[in-house]
Amino acid sequence: MAFSMAGPLLGGWLVDRAVRRRGATGPLRLLVAVPLLALPSGLAVLAPGAFSAMLLVASRARSSR
């Protein structure tokens, strides 16, 4: 339940911030950037071993800072 509430709140905060910084094109830029940042975590499911999966997830955690 916590994540079902946190997701929309975080998404709304990101969109509001993008609109304030970039105007009307902010949400469009956000739609381009966010999937690219999430790509390594999504590919971790297809990794051949546990070490490479952890490496992909860790690279995603490091890039979000």
PDB file of C-alpha atoms in Angstrom:
ATOM      1  CA  MET A   1       0.000   0.000   0.000  1.00  0.00           C
ATOM      2  CA  ALA A   2       2.842   2.358   0.733  1.00  0.00           C
ATOM      3  CA  PHE A   3       4.279   2.041  -2.782  1.00  0.00           C
ATOM      4  CA  SER A   4       0.838   2.446  -4.368  1.00  0.00           C
ATOM      5  CA  MET A   5       0.633   5.826  -2.622  1.00  0.00           C
ATOM      6  CA  ALA A   6       4.272   6.829  -3.053  1.00  0.00           C
ATOM      7  CA  GLY A   7       4.358   6.249  -6.831  1.00  0.00           C
ATOM      8  CA  PRO A   8       1.694   8.787  -7.805  1.00  0.00           C
ATOM      9  CA  LEU A   9       2.981  11.293  -5.237  1.00  0.00           C
ATOM     10  CA  LEU A  10       6.541  11.047  -6.541  1.00  0.00           C
ATOM     11  CA  GLY A  11       5.348  11.153 -10.152  1.00  0.00           C
ATOM     12  CA  GLY A  12       3.248  14.233  -9.495  1.00  0.00           C
ATOM     13  CA  TRP A  13       6.139  15.934  -7.764  1.00  0.00           C
ATOM     14  CA  LEU A  14       8.443  15.180 -10.718  1.00  0.00           C
ATOM     15  CA  VAL A  15       5.943  16.497 -13.265  1.00  0.00           C
ATOM     16  CA  ASP A  16       5.316  19.669 -11.256  1.00  0.00           C
ATOM     17  CA  ARG A  17       9.034  20.283 -10.965  1.00  0.00           C
ATOM     18  CA  ALA A  18       9.576  19.645 -14.677  1.00  0.00           C
ATOM     19  CA  VAL A  19       6.802  22.103 -15.614  1.00  0.00           C
ATOM     20  CA  ARG A  20       8.254  24.778 -13.338  1.00  0.00           C
ATOM     21  CA  ARG A  21      11.759  24.359 -14.754  1.00  0.00           C
ATOM     22  CA  ARG A  22      11.062  23.780 -18.463  1.00  0.00           C
ATOM     23  CA  GLY A  23       7.531  25.002 -19.068  1.00  0.00           C
ATOM     24  CA  ALA A  24       5.240  23.025 -21.356  1.00  0.00           C
ATOM     25  CA  THR A  25       8.070  20.848 -22.703  1.00  0.00           C
ATOM     26  CA  GLY A  26       9.073  19.677 -19.216  1.00  0.00           C
ATOM     27  CA  PRO A  27       6.775  16.653 -19.026  1.00  0.00           C
ATOM     28  CA  LEU A  28       7.836  15.566 -22.517  1.00  0.00           C
ATOM     29  CA  ARG A  29      11.495  15.673 -21.537  1.00  0.00           C
ATOM     30  CA  LEU A  30      10.613  13.738 -18.407  1.00  0.00           C
ATOM     31  CA  LEU A  31       8.916  11.059 -20.526  1.00  0.00           C
ATOM     32  CA  VAL A  32      12.154  10.686 -22.490  1.00  0.00           C
ATOM     33  CA  ALA A  33      14.544  10.637 -19.522  1.00  0.00           C
ATOM     34  CA  VAL A  34      12.786   8.451 -16.947  1.00  0.00           C
ATOM     35  CA  PRO A  35      12.483   5.263 -19.073  1.00  0.00           C
ATOM     36  CA  LEU A  36      16.171   5.522 -19.991  1.00  0.00           C
ATOM     37  CA  LEU A  37      17.091   5.719 -16.310  1.00  0.00           C
ATOM     38  CA  ALA A  38      14.941   2.686 -15.510  1.00  0.00           C
ATOM     39  CA  LEU A  39      16.359   0.536 -18.323  1.00  0.00           C
ATOM     40  CA  PRO A  40      19.240  -1.115 -16.379  1.00  0.00           C
ATOM     41  CA  SER A  41      16.900  -2.268 -13.619  1.00  0.00           C
ATOM     42  CA  GLY A  42      14.493  -3.732 -16.144  1.00  0.00           C
ATOM     43  CA  LEU A  43      17.279  -5.615 -17.887  1.00  0.00           C
ATOM     44  CA  ALA A  44      18.432  -7.151 -14.605  1.00  0.00           C
ATOM     45  CA  VAL A  45      15.665  -9.731 -14.989  1.00  0.00           C
ATOM     46  CA  LEU A  46      17.324 -10.994 -18.172  1.00  0.00           C
ATOM     47  CA  ALA A  47      20.839 -11.130 -16.727  1.00  0.00           C
ATOM     48  CA  PRO A  48      22.566 -14.520 -16.956  1.00  0.00           C
ATOM     49  CA  GLY A  49      23.771 -14.564 -13.359  1.00  0.00           C
ATOM     50  CA  ALA A  50      23.165 -13.075  -9.943  1.00  0.00           C
ATOM     51  CA  PHE A  51      26.318 -10.935  -9.996  1.00  0.00           C
ATOM     52  CA  SER A  52      25.478  -9.243 -13.296  1.00  0.00           C
ATOM     53  CA  ALA A  53      21.882  -8.676 -12.145  1.00  0.00           C
ATOM     54  CA  MET A  54      23.110  -7.013  -8.956  1.00  0.00           C
ATOM     55  CA  LEU A  55      25.542  -4.923 -10.990  1.00  0.00           C
ATOM     56  CA  LEU A  56      22.725  -3.654 -13.228  1.00  0.00           C
ATOM     57  CA  VAL A  57      20.512  -2.790 -10.264  1.00  0.00           C
ATOM     58  CA  ALA A  58      23.407  -1.079  -8.489  1.00  0.00           C
ATOM     59  CA  SER A  59      24.199   0.990 -11.589  1.00  0.00           C
ATOM     60  CA  ARG A  60      20.590   2.223 -11.568  1.00  0.00           C
ATOM     61  CA  ALA A  61      20.793   3.170  -7.876  1.00  0.00           C
ATOM     62  CA  ARG A  62      24.026   5.066  -8.471  1.00  0.00           C
ATOM     63  CA  SER A  63      22.720   6.956 -11.531  1.00  0.00           C
ATOM     64  CA  SER A  64      19.643   8.273  -9.703  1.00  0.00           C
ATOM     65  CA  ARG A  65      21.701  10.411  -7.318  1.00  0.00           C
TER      66      ARG A  65
END
